Amino acid sequence: MEGNNSVPASSPCGIGTLGRHLARRLVQIGVKDVFSVPGDFNLTLLDHLIAEPELNLIGCCNELNAGYSADGYARAKGVGACVVTFTVGGLSVLNAIAGAYSENLPLICIVGGPNSNDYGTNRILHHTIGVPDFSQELRCFQTVTCTQAVVNNLDDAHELIDTAISTALKESKPAYISISCNLPGVPHPTFAREPVPFFLAPKASNQLGLEAAVEAAAEFLNKSVKPVIVGGPKVRVAKAQHAFVELANACGYPIAVMPSGKGLVPEHHPNFIGTYWGAVSSSFCGEIVESADAYVFVGPIFNDYSSVGYSLLIKKEKLIVVEPNRVTIGNGPSFGWVFMTDFLSALAKKLKKNSTALENYHRIYVPPGVALKREKDEPLRVNILFKHIQEMLSGNTAVIAETGDSWFNCQKLHLPENCGFEFQMQYGSIGWSVGATLGYAQAAKDKRIIACIGDGSFQVTAQDISTMIRCAQKSIIFLINNGGYTIEVEIHDGPYNVIKNWDYTGLVNAIHNGEGKCWTAKVKTEEDLTEAIATATSTHKDSLCFIEVFVHKDDTSKELLEWGSRVSAANSRPPNPQ
């Protein structure tokens, strides 16, 4: 640092500095673990985060995984945070932040920025693209965060930081905060005392709008013959899980879940009928939903993946859409500033009980077919693998499903009460699950995470197995080795979908390197699998367990085959004539 830029020395944990304020704010909003990659622009800031006794700094192998970890952490805790360095780190974490934005996760992305004296000068800095304008990183983040704060002046730092954090929590989206590298330790009067506890005013619905929406919805539903309710991913944003159950209990309608909402709707509920995913819905669920004369979709996201290449048989005039802050009934009317929790609770009190659709489901339902027979020592089939994973689930577990065929296989798992379930359907970034498993396990220490990851996805982000071992995590990872990007094969095959096979357990053993607790196994038959699961859940219940499962490259779920051909058809529509 140049002599004329020197700052008064202050101990990292002394009250009255920006670094101390930021550390306390993170703790106050519920962040206990921050995922980071050090770089010279953020090192002083990291000292202040380490000095906060209630904050744990977790160094990841790269920024992308730090971002994915903060994403997984936010899914379990409600908010997550990561710290990287300027531009070279910021642009590496960008993809993970975009994924968190697509899934409506509040995530605080903190970047150590240039020295405040360098702003407005003609200097060229390292870690940048070699021009004196430092705004490239900010401009990139503007499209994937709900708010951006560039803190290069102590006078307004307090306000900028608090506003950015508040906005992320209110909008349930990521925020970007850049902090000049020379500011964290400088005492300033705006930070002169212990930070005032963090507070967000609760949102209240427009009372007249709420009453009108409930009245219109109740009239629409009470005159229908066989209505159903479908839960979607935005139930999480609205924190409406309890209100959803209250509505389901009151009305007696069958409840289904959109694939991206799995884990947000209780599957042990007597009215639960499965996943509604158009042509690849779970058995008998799609027929009941699509033949209903009224359906309430709570917090849906309809995209080309969730609609199976735009093939849902849903009619707008029969549809009530409940957004986190708006309700629309049929082709109209629409009511704004009506919040999901208020609406569902109020509607529960106005609906007549109607279990017609649920009775119809029980009439047509046929239990799953014959038990799978197999020869002794025959190669393991994916269906058999997931039959055993199903038996492992309890309220003390959570499933993380990687993008790929694990989407479809894990979708078929029946979740017991309090069993967590996470996957990234909207963004679908392969490799997401490695970081997300690390972050989720760090946040939900009372649960054992069961992650299902394909070999292709694992190759993208494998190295943060190292961080899981350092953090003494005890997750069970099933590495499903089928020799390629199977989900891409089913959409459009080509030589680019074949990957180099690795000795995956050998790689994990090398990363383990005798430090910490880690156990690996290779599984080729059902006998191997039962033995590996027994060991992972007994002798090695306190270790990270990595089980490599060999399956045939064409052993996919029937749902992936159907879904892949429909998505392929949607992707390859010819251009409309101009």
Short mmCIF file of C-alpha atoms in Angstrom, two decimals, residues 56-545:
data_model
loop_
_atom_site.label_atom_id
_atom_site.label_comp_id
_atom_site.label_asym_id
_atom_site.label_seq_id
_atom_site.Cartn_x
_atom_site.Cartn_y
_atom_site.Cartn_z
CA ASN A 56 -17.31 -19.69 10.40
CA LEU A 57 -15.30 -19.05 7.22
CA ILE A 58 -15.17 -22.02 4.83
CA GLY A 59 -12.55 -21.85 2.09
CA CYS A 60 -13.70 -23.56 -1.13
CA CYS A 61 -11.54 -24.83 -4.00
CA ASN A 62 -12.99 -22.35 -6.52
CA GLU A 63 -15.51 -19.52 -6.71
CA LEU A 64 -18.13 -21.46 -8.67
CA ASN A 65 -18.34 -24.04 -5.88
CA ALA A 66 -18.36 -21.31 -3.21
CA GLY A 67 -21.42 -19.86 -4.95
CA TYR A 68 -23.12 -23.27 -5.30
CA SER A 69 -22.39 -23.90 -1.59
CA ALA A 70 -24.00 -20.60 -0.59
CA ASP A 71 -26.99 -21.66 -2.75
CA GLY A 72 -27.30 -25.01 -0.92
CA TYR A 73 -26.87 -23.24 2.43
CA ALA A 74 -29.64 -20.74 1.58
CA ARG A 75 -32.01 -23.62 0.74
CA ALA A 76 -31.60 -25.05 4.24
CA LYS A 77 -31.13 -21.82 6.24
CA GLY A 78 -33.16 -19.23 4.29
CA VAL A 79 -30.11 -17.11 3.37
CA GLY A 80 -26.49 -17.77 2.34
CA ALA A 81 -23.31 -15.78 1.71
CA CYS A 82 -20.04 -16.04 -0.23
CA VAL A 83 -16.95 -13.83 -0.44
CA VAL A 84 -14.68 -13.65 -3.49
CA THR A 85 -12.14 -11.24 -4.93
CA PHE A 86 -12.57 -8.53 -7.56
CA THR A 87 -13.45 -9.46 -11.20
CA VAL A 88 -11.26 -12.57 -11.46
CA GLY A 89 -13.28 -14.06 -8.57
CA GLY A 90 -16.52 -12.21 -9.24
CA LEU A 91 -16.87 -13.42 -12.82
CA SER A 92 -16.10 -16.99 -11.69
CA VAL A 93 -18.94 -16.97 -9.13
CA LEU A 94 -21.39 -15.32 -11.55
CA ASN A 95 -22.88 -18.57 -12.87
CA ALA A 96 -23.76 -19.79 -9.37
CA ILE A 97 -25.34 -16.42 -8.51
CA ALA A 98 -27.45 -16.59 -11.69
CA GLY A 99 -28.67 -20.04 -10.59
CA ALA A 100 -29.63 -18.69 -7.15
CA TYR A 101 -31.48 -15.82 -8.85
CA SER A 102 -33.45 -18.27 -11.02
CA GLU A 103 -34.44 -20.27 -7.90
CA ASN A 104 -35.35 -17.18 -5.83
CA LEU A 105 -32.71 -17.67 -3.14
CA PRO A 106 -31.52 -14.73 -1.01
CA LEU A 107 -27.76 -14.91 -1.24
CA ILE A 108 -25.29 -12.19 -0.25
CA CYS A 109 -22.38 -12.15 -2.73
CA ILE A 110 -19.56 -10.03 -1.28
CA VAL A 111 -16.59 -9.01 -3.39
CA GLY A 112 -13.35 -7.42 -2.16
CA GLY A 113 -12.97 -4.44 -4.52
CA PRO A 114 -10.17 -2.04 -5.54
CA ASN A 115 -8.63 0.46 -3.12
CA SER A 116 -11.01 3.42 -2.77
CA ASN A 117 -8.26 5.79 -4.00
CA ASP A 118 -8.12 4.00 -7.36
CA TYR A 119 -11.70 4.83 -8.33
CA GLY A 120 -11.85 7.75 -10.76
CA THR A 121 -8.15 7.54 -11.64
CA ASN A 122 -6.62 6.38 -14.88
CA ARG A 123 -4.84 3.42 -13.23
CA ILE A 124 -4.95 -0.09 -14.59
CA LEU A 125 -5.25 -2.76 -11.88
CA HIS A 126 -4.35 -6.46 -11.79
CA HIS A 127 -7.22 -9.02 -11.78
CA THR A 128 -9.05 -6.79 -14.27
CA ILE A 129 -9.33 -6.89 -18.05
CA GLY A 130 -6.69 -4.16 -18.37
CA VAL A 131 -8.75 -0.99 -18.73
CA PRO A 132 -9.00 1.80 -16.11
CA ASP A 133 -12.80 1.45 -15.90
CA PHE A 134 -13.63 -0.96 -13.02
CA SER A 135 -17.32 -1.43 -13.77
CA GLN A 136 -17.31 -4.66 -15.83
CA GLU A 137 -18.01 -6.86 -12.81
CA LEU A 138 -20.82 -4.59 -11.58
CA ARG A 139 -22.43 -4.54 -15.03
CA CYS A 140 -22.35 -8.35 -15.18
CA PHE A 141 -23.96 -8.66 -11.75
CA GLN A 142 -26.72 -6.14 -12.53
CA THR A 143 -28.56 -8.76 -14.58
CA VAL A 144 -28.39 -11.60 -12.00
CA THR A 145 -28.89 -9.80 -8.66
CA CYS A 146 -31.79 -7.74 -7.34
CA THR A 147 -29.54 -4.99 -5.93
CA GLN A 148 -25.91 -3.89 -6.20
CA ALA A 149 -23.84 -1.83 -3.75
CA VAL A 150 -20.35 -0.52 -4.55
CA VAL A 151 -18.89 0.54 -1.21
CA ASN A 152 -15.86 2.77 -1.83
CA ASN A 153 -16.66 5.51 0.68
CA LEU A 154 -17.14 5.07 4.43
CA ASP A 155 -19.73 7.86 4.77
CA ASP A 156 -22.52 5.90 3.09
CA ALA A 157 -21.17 2.34 3.61
CA HIS A 158 -23.52 1.58 6.52
CA GLU A 159 -26.60 2.52 4.50
CA LEU A 160 -25.48 0.74 1.31
CA ILE A 161 -24.73 -2.53 3.13
CA ASP A 162 -27.98 -2.57 5.13
CA THR A 163 -30.07 -1.66 2.07
CA ALA A 164 -28.49 -4.39 -0.07
CA ILE A 165 -29.04 -7.08 2.59
CA SER A 166 -32.64 -5.93 3.23
CA THR A 167 -33.44 -5.94 -0.49
CA ALA A 168 -32.08 -9.48 -0.94
CA LEU A 169 -34.25 -10.76 1.93
CA LYS A 170 -37.37 -8.86 0.83
CA GLU A 171 -37.12 -9.92 -2.81
CA SER A 172 -35.69 -13.39 -2.10
CA LYS A 173 -32.96 -12.89 -4.70
CA PRO A 174 -29.15 -12.52 -4.56
CA ALA A 175 -27.47 -9.16 -3.75
CA TYR A 176 -24.01 -7.96 -4.87
CA ILE A 177 -21.86 -5.96 -2.43
CA SER A 178 -18.38 -4.76 -3.48
CA ILE A 179 -16.19 -3.40 -0.66
CA SER A 180 -12.96 -1.51 -1.33
CA CYS A 181 -10.02 -3.48 0.06
CA ASN A 182 -8.73 -0.59 2.24
CA LEU A 183 -12.01 0.11 4.08
CA PRO A 184 -12.90 -2.90 6.32
CA GLY A 185 -10.58 -1.91 9.19
CA VAL A 186 -10.99 1.88 9.24
CA PRO A 187 -12.96 3.16 12.27
CA HIS A 188 -15.84 5.45 11.30
CA PRO A 189 -18.55 7.22 13.34
CA THR A 190 -21.40 5.50 11.44
CA PHE A 191 -20.17 2.19 12.91
CA ALA A 192 -19.46 3.64 16.36
CA ARG A 193 -21.60 1.18 18.31
CA GLU A 194 -22.83 -2.41 18.26
CA PRO A 195 -25.04 -2.77 15.15
CA VAL A 196 -28.72 -2.23 15.97
CA PRO A 197 -30.52 -5.59 15.53
CA PHE A 198 -31.64 -6.22 11.98
CA PHE A 199 -35.36 -5.75 11.30
CA LEU A 200 -37.61 -6.19 8.26
CA ALA A 201 -41.20 -4.95 8.51
CA PRO A 202 -43.67 -7.76 7.71
CA LYS A 203 -45.64 -7.29 4.49
CA ALA A 204 -49.42 -7.03 4.80
CA SER A 205 -51.88 -7.79 2.01
CA ASN A 206 -54.24 -5.15 0.68
CA GLN A 207 -57.21 -6.15 2.86
CA LEU A 208 -59.93 -5.34 0.29
CA GLY A 209 -57.95 -7.07 -2.47
CA LEU A 210 -57.51 -10.13 -0.24
CA GLU A 211 -61.23 -10.33 0.54
CA ALA A 212 -62.18 -9.92 -3.13
CA ALA A 213 -59.64 -12.57 -4.25
CA VAL A 214 -60.84 -15.08 -1.64
CA GLU A 215 -64.48 -14.49 -2.53
CA ALA A 216 -63.87 -14.90 -6.28
CA ALA A 217 -61.70 -18.02 -5.79
CA ALA A 218 -64.16 -19.63 -3.36
CA GLU A 219 -67.07 -19.06 -5.75
CA PHE A 220 -65.01 -20.51 -8.65
CA LEU A 221 -63.95 -23.60 -6.65
CA ASN A 222 -67.17 -24.28 -4.72
CA LYS A 223 -69.12 -24.68 -7.96
CA SER A 224 -66.51 -27.02 -9.49
CA VAL A 225 -67.01 -30.81 -9.39
CA LYS A 226 -63.50 -32.25 -9.01
CA PRO A 227 -60.94 -29.55 -8.14
CA VAL A 228 -57.26 -30.19 -7.35
CA ILE A 229 -54.34 -28.22 -5.85
CA VAL A 230 -50.78 -28.25 -7.25
CA GLY A 231 -47.81 -26.81 -5.32
CA GLY A 232 -44.96 -25.12 -7.17
CA PRO A 233 -41.46 -23.83 -6.37
CA LYS A 234 -42.53 -20.33 -5.29
CA VAL A 235 -44.17 -21.75 -2.17
CA ARG A 236 -40.63 -21.46 -0.72
CA VAL A 237 -40.27 -17.75 -1.59
CA ALA A 238 -43.61 -16.95 0.00
CA LYS A 239 -42.81 -19.11 3.07
CA ALA A 240 -46.26 -20.58 2.55
CA GLN A 241 -45.71 -24.28 3.41
CA HIS A 242 -47.92 -24.15 6.54
CA ALA A 243 -50.68 -22.18 4.80
CA PHE A 244 -50.60 -24.70 1.92
CA VAL A 245 -51.19 -27.58 4.36
CA GLU A 246 -53.94 -25.59 6.12
CA LEU A 247 -55.75 -25.23 2.77
CA ALA A 248 -55.25 -28.92 1.88
CA ASN A 249 -56.62 -30.02 5.27
CA ALA A 250 -59.68 -27.79 4.98
CA CYS A 251 -60.80 -28.56 1.42
CA GLY A 252 -60.15 -32.29 0.96
CA TYR A 253 -58.89 -31.79 -2.63
CA PRO A 254 -56.03 -34.00 -3.82
CA ILE A 255 -52.65 -32.24 -3.69
CA ALA A 256 -49.92 -32.73 -6.27
CA VAL A 257 -46.54 -31.05 -6.64
CA MET A 258 -44.78 -29.60 -9.68
CA PRO A 259 -41.36 -31.26 -10.15
CA SER A 260 -39.49 -28.12 -9.10
CA GLY A 261 -41.66 -27.83 -5.96
CA LYS A 262 -40.82 -31.30 -4.64
CA GLY A 263 -39.87 -31.12 -0.97
CA LEU A 264 -42.14 -28.11 -0.34
CA VAL A 265 -45.37 -30.13 -0.18
CA PRO A 266 -45.79 -32.85 2.49
CA GLU A 267 -45.83 -36.24 0.74
CA HIS A 268 -46.99 -38.06 3.89
CA HIS A 269 -50.26 -36.05 3.67
CA PRO A 270 -53.27 -38.35 3.06
CA ASN A 271 -54.36 -36.22 0.07
CA PHE A 272 -50.97 -36.35 -1.70
CA ILE A 273 -51.19 -37.93 -5.18
CA GLY A 274 -47.69 -37.37 -6.64
CA THR A 275 -45.77 -35.18 -9.10
CA TYR A 276 -47.63 -33.34 -11.84
CA TRP A 277 -45.24 -33.08 -14.79
CA GLY A 278 -47.52 -33.39 -17.84
CA ALA A 279 -46.65 -36.48 -19.86
CA VAL A 280 -44.05 -37.65 -17.33
CA SER A 281 -46.20 -37.21 -14.20
CA SER A 282 -46.15 -39.94 -11.57
CA SER A 283 -48.68 -42.72 -12.25
CA PHE A 284 -52.34 -41.63 -12.18
CA CYS A 285 -51.46 -38.12 -10.98
CA GLY A 286 -51.37 -36.43 -14.40
CA GLU A 287 -54.74 -37.88 -15.37
CA ILE A 288 -56.42 -36.59 -12.18
CA VAL A 289 -54.93 -33.09 -12.53
CA GLU A 290 -55.60 -32.70 -16.27
CA SER A 291 -59.16 -34.04 -16.05
CA ALA A 292 -60.07 -31.70 -13.16
CA ASP A 293 -62.57 -28.94 -13.88
CA ALA A 294 -60.64 -26.50 -11.65
CA TYR A 295 -57.04 -26.44 -10.52
CA VAL A 296 -55.25 -24.17 -8.07
CA PHE A 297 -51.54 -23.81 -8.95
CA VAL A 298 -49.75 -22.36 -5.93
CA GLY A 299 -46.47 -20.62 -6.81
CA PRO A 300 -45.88 -22.32 -10.19
CA ILE A 301 -43.09 -21.73 -12.72
CA PHE A 302 -44.17 -22.88 -16.18
CA ASN A 303 -41.11 -23.22 -18.41
CA ASP A 304 -40.23 -25.51 -21.32
CA TYR A 305 -38.72 -28.11 -18.93
CA SER A 306 -41.55 -28.14 -16.37
CA SER A 307 -44.11 -28.13 -19.20
CA VAL A 308 -42.30 -31.01 -20.99
CA GLY A 309 -41.74 -29.04 -24.20
CA TYR A 310 -45.01 -27.09 -23.80
CA SER A 311 -47.21 -30.19 -23.67
CA LEU A 312 -49.24 -29.61 -20.47
CA LEU A 313 -52.98 -30.14 -20.95
CA ILE A 314 -53.95 -27.25 -18.67
CA LYS A 315 -56.72 -24.84 -19.71
CA LYS A 316 -56.46 -21.23 -18.59
CA GLU A 317 -60.21 -20.85 -17.95
CA LYS A 318 -60.06 -23.63 -15.30
CA LEU A 319 -56.90 -22.30 -13.63
CA ILE A 320 -56.31 -20.27 -10.47
CA VAL A 321 -52.70 -19.09 -10.20
CA VAL A 322 -51.52 -18.03 -6.73
CA GLU A 323 -48.26 -16.05 -7.00
CA PRO A 324 -46.32 -14.89 -3.92
CA ASN A 325 -48.02 -11.48 -4.23
CA ARG A 326 -50.90 -11.86 -6.72
CA VAL A 327 -53.89 -14.11 -7.46
CA THR A 328 -55.38 -14.60 -10.94
CA ILE A 329 -58.61 -16.51 -11.53
CA GLY A 330 -59.29 -18.15 -14.90
CA ASN A 331 -59.01 -15.66 -17.76
CA GLY A 332 -59.43 -12.83 -15.19
CA PRO A 333 -59.89 -11.14 -12.69
CA SER A 334 -56.44 -10.59 -11.15
CA PHE A 335 -55.77 -9.24 -7.64
CA GLY A 336 -52.43 -7.58 -6.80
CA TRP A 337 -50.71 -7.08 -3.43
CA VAL A 338 -52.42 -10.21 -2.09
CA PHE A 339 -49.81 -12.39 -0.39
CA MET A 340 -49.82 -16.16 -0.76
CA THR A 341 -49.87 -17.08 2.96
CA ASP A 342 -52.75 -14.67 3.72
CA PHE A 343 -54.70 -15.87 0.68
CA LEU A 344 -54.32 -19.62 1.30
CA SER A 345 -55.24 -19.30 5.01
CA ALA A 346 -58.30 -17.14 4.26
CA LEU A 347 -59.41 -19.38 1.37
CA ALA A 348 -59.19 -22.47 3.64
CA LYS A 349 -62.04 -21.01 5.74
CA LYS A 350 -64.34 -20.46 2.71
CA LEU A 351 -64.15 -23.72 0.76
CA LYS A 352 -66.68 -26.53 0.97
CA LYS A 353 -65.07 -29.90 1.54
CA ASN A 354 -64.86 -31.76 -1.76
CA SER A 355 -62.98 -35.05 -2.03
CA THR A 356 -64.42 -36.17 -5.40
CA ALA A 357 -61.09 -35.94 -7.26
CA LEU A 358 -59.29 -37.74 -4.42
CA GLU A 359 -61.87 -40.57 -4.50
CA ASN A 360 -61.43 -40.78 -8.30
CA TYR A 361 -57.66 -41.09 -7.79
CA HIS A 362 -58.14 -43.97 -5.34
CA ARG A 363 -60.53 -45.64 -7.80
CA ILE A 364 -58.08 -45.64 -10.70
CA TYR A 365 -54.88 -46.10 -8.69
CA VAL A 366 -53.06 -49.40 -9.18
CA PRO A 367 -50.10 -50.00 -6.84
CA PRO A 368 -46.65 -50.27 -8.48
CA GLY A 369 -46.11 -53.49 -10.42
CA VAL A 370 -44.35 -56.71 -9.70
CA ALA A 371 -41.33 -56.66 -7.41
CA LEU A 372 -38.18 -56.50 -9.53
CA LYS A 373 -36.71 -59.96 -10.00
CA ARG A 374 -33.03 -60.37 -10.73
CA GLU A 375 -30.43 -63.01 -11.19
CA LYS A 376 -27.67 -63.38 -8.61
CA ASP A 377 -24.73 -61.08 -9.44
CA GLU A 378 -26.53 -59.51 -12.42
CA PRO A 379 -25.35 -55.93 -13.15
CA LEU A 380 -27.11 -53.34 -11.03
CA ARG A 381 -30.13 -51.57 -12.51
CA VAL A 382 -30.97 -47.94 -11.72
CA ASN A 383 -34.49 -48.87 -10.55
CA ILE A 384 -33.00 -51.21 -7.96
CA LEU A 385 -30.52 -48.54 -6.82
CA PHE A 386 -33.38 -46.11 -6.15
CA LYS A 387 -35.46 -48.79 -4.41
CA HIS A 388 -32.61 -49.00 -1.85
CA ILE A 389 -32.20 -45.21 -1.64
CA GLN A 390 -35.94 -45.01 -0.88
CA GLU A 391 -35.43 -47.31 2.12
CA MET A 392 -32.68 -45.00 3.47
CA LEU A 393 -34.95 -41.95 3.70
CA SER A 394 -36.29 -40.58 6.98
CA GLY A 395 -36.96 -37.23 8.65
CA ASN A 396 -33.23 -37.10 9.41
CA THR A 397 -32.14 -37.17 5.76
CA ALA A 398 -32.23 -34.80 2.79
CA VAL A 399 -31.88 -35.66 -0.90
CA ILE A 400 -29.86 -33.52 -3.31
CA ALA A 401 -30.55 -34.46 -6.94
CA GLU A 402 -28.09 -33.39 -9.62
CA THR A 403 -29.31 -32.13 -13.00
CA GLY A 404 -29.74 -35.13 -15.30
CA ASP A 405 -31.48 -38.48 -14.96
CA SER A 406 -31.24 -38.07 -11.16
CA TRP A 407 -34.03 -35.46 -11.61
CA PHE A 408 -36.41 -38.18 -12.76
CA ASN A 409 -35.25 -40.99 -10.50
CA CYS A 410 -35.24 -38.81 -7.37
CA GLN A 411 -38.62 -37.35 -8.33
CA LYS A 412 -40.07 -40.86 -7.83
CA LEU A 413 -38.77 -41.09 -4.24
CA HIS A 414 -41.55 -40.79 -1.68
CA LEU A 415 -40.38 -38.33 0.95
CA PRO A 416 -41.13 -39.13 4.60
CA GLU A 417 -42.12 -36.29 6.94
CA ASN A 418 -39.32 -33.67 7.34
CA CYS A 419 -37.09 -35.29 4.69
CA GLY A 420 -35.44 -32.47 2.72
CA PHE A 421 -35.29 -32.45 -1.07
CA GLU A 422 -33.42 -30.05 -3.35
CA PHE A 423 -32.60 -29.78 -7.02
CA GLN A 424 -32.05 -26.92 -9.44
CA MET A 425 -34.68 -27.26 -12.11
CA GLN A 426 -35.05 -23.77 -13.54
CA TYR A 427 -31.32 -23.15 -14.17
CA GLY A 428 -30.24 -26.78 -14.50
CA SER A 429 -26.50 -26.17 -14.14
CA ILE A 430 -24.61 -29.45 -14.22
CA GLY A 431 -22.19 -29.78 -11.31
CA TRP A 432 -24.43 -27.66 -9.02
CA SER A 433 -25.03 -30.53 -6.61
CA VAL A 434 -21.44 -30.88 -5.34
CA GLY A 435 -21.35 -27.35 -3.92
CA ALA A 436 -25.03 -27.48 -2.94
CA THR A 437 -24.40 -30.68 -0.94
CA LEU A 438 -21.50 -28.99 0.85
CA GLY A 439 -23.60 -25.91 1.68
CA TYR A 440 -26.77 -27.76 2.65
CA ALA A 441 -24.88 -30.17 4.92
CA GLN A 442 -23.15 -27.24 6.62
CA ALA A 443 -26.53 -25.58 7.30
CA ALA A 444 -28.56 -28.68 8.23
CA LYS A 445 -26.23 -30.46 10.63
CA ASP A 446 -29.15 -32.51 12.01
CA LYS A 447 -29.67 -34.26 8.65
CA ARG A 448 -27.56 -36.72 6.69
CA ILE A 449 -27.47 -35.66 3.05
CA ILE A 450 -27.92 -38.27 0.32
CA ALA A 451 -26.67 -36.83 -2.99
CA CYS A 452 -27.29 -38.50 -6.36
CA ILE A 453 -24.77 -37.24 -8.91
CA GLY A 454 -24.03 -38.41 -12.45
CA ASP A 455 -20.44 -38.93 -13.57
CA GLY A 456 -20.62 -36.14 -16.17
CA SER A 457 -21.85 -33.59 -13.62
CA PHE A 458 -19.33 -34.68 -11.00
CA GLN A 459 -16.42 -33.99 -13.37
CA VAL A 460 -17.41 -30.30 -13.45
CA THR A 461 -17.08 -29.60 -9.71
CA ALA A 462 -15.43 -32.66 -8.13
CA GLN A 463 -12.71 -30.91 -6.15
CA ASP A 464 -14.90 -29.57 -3.34
CA ILE A 465 -15.24 -33.08 -1.95
CA SER A 466 -12.03 -31.82 -0.33
CA THR A 467 -13.94 -29.08 1.55
CA MET A 468 -16.60 -31.56 2.71
CA ILE A 469 -13.85 -33.67 4.32
CA ARG A 470 -12.24 -30.58 5.92
CA CYS A 471 -15.63 -29.62 7.39
CA ALA A 472 -16.05 -33.19 8.78
CA GLN A 473 -19.31 -33.67 6.86
CA LYS A 474 -20.96 -37.09 6.78
CA SER A 475 -23.00 -36.97 3.57
CA ILE A 476 -23.52 -40.05 1.40
CA ILE A 477 -22.77 -39.43 -2.28
CA PHE A 478 -23.98 -41.91 -4.89
CA LEU A 479 -21.85 -41.32 -7.99
CA ILE A 480 -23.88 -42.87 -10.81
CA ASN A 481 -21.34 -43.89 -13.43
CA ASN A 482 -23.04 -44.45 -16.79
CA GLY A 483 -20.27 -43.13 -19.03
CA GLY A 484 -21.55 -39.76 -20.21
CA TYR A 485 -24.01 -36.90 -20.21
CA THR A 486 -27.06 -39.16 -20.36
CA ILE A 487 -29.63 -36.36 -20.14
CA GLU A 488 -28.06 -34.68 -23.20
CA VAL A 489 -27.95 -38.05 -25.02
CA GLU A 490 -31.73 -38.33 -24.70
CA ILE A 491 -32.28 -34.77 -25.98
CA HIS A 492 -29.73 -34.93 -28.83
CA ASP A 493 -26.94 -37.47 -29.07
CA GLY A 494 -23.46 -36.94 -30.41
CA PRO A 495 -19.81 -37.78 -29.67
CA TYR A 496 -19.60 -34.74 -27.36
CA ASN A 497 -21.81 -36.54 -24.81
CA VAL A 498 -19.20 -39.23 -24.12
CA ILE A 499 -16.73 -38.35 -21.38
CA LYS A 500 -13.41 -39.81 -20.22
CA ASN A 501 -14.07 -42.38 -17.51
CA TRP A 502 -12.30 -41.73 -14.20
CA ASP A 503 -11.45 -43.99 -11.29
CA TYR A 504 -13.84 -41.92 -9.16
CA THR A 505 -13.19 -43.67 -5.84
CA GLY A 506 -9.44 -43.45 -6.56
CA LEU A 507 -9.83 -39.70 -7.10
CA VAL A 508 -11.76 -39.25 -3.84
CA ASN A 509 -9.22 -41.36 -1.94
CA ALA A 510 -6.43 -39.14 -3.31
CA ILE A 511 -8.34 -36.01 -2.21
CA HIS A 512 -8.94 -37.61 1.22
CA ASN A 513 -5.20 -38.31 1.55
CA GLY A 514 -5.63 -39.76 5.04
CA GLU A 515 -6.83 -36.48 6.58
CA GLY A 516 -10.32 -36.55 8.07
CA LYS A 517 -12.99 -39.22 7.73
CA CYS A 518 -13.88 -40.49 4.29
CA TRP A 519 -14.91 -43.92 3.01
CA THR A 520 -15.37 -45.08 -0.58
CA ALA A 521 -16.82 -48.15 -2.31
CA LYS A 522 -17.40 -49.41 -5.84
CA VAL A 523 -20.77 -51.09 -6.48
CA LYS A 524 -21.66 -53.31 -9.47
CA THR A 525 -24.43 -55.58 -8.15
CA GLU A 526 -27.32 -55.37 -5.71
CA GLU A 527 -25.31 -57.45 -3.22
CA ASP A 528 -22.50 -54.86 -3.38
CA LEU A 529 -25.04 -52.07 -2.92
CA THR A 530 -26.76 -53.49 0.18
CA GLU A 531 -23.36 -54.10 1.74
CA ALA A 532 -22.14 -50.55 0.93
CA ILE A 533 -25.32 -48.93 2.32
CA ALA A 534 -25.10 -51.05 5.49
CA THR A 535 -21.48 -49.93 6.01
CA ALA A 536 -22.22 -46.26 5.25
CA THR A 537 -25.08 -46.20 7.75
CA SER A 538 -23.26 -48.07 10.55
CA THR A 539 -19.47 -48.34 10.74
CA HIS A 540 -18.98 -45.17 8.69
CA LYS A 541 -22.02 -43.17 9.79
CA ASP A 542 -19.67 -40.34 10.87
CA SER A 543 -17.67 -40.30 7.61
CA LEU A 544 -18.19 -38.78 4.21
CA CYS A 545 -19.25 -41.85 2.21
#
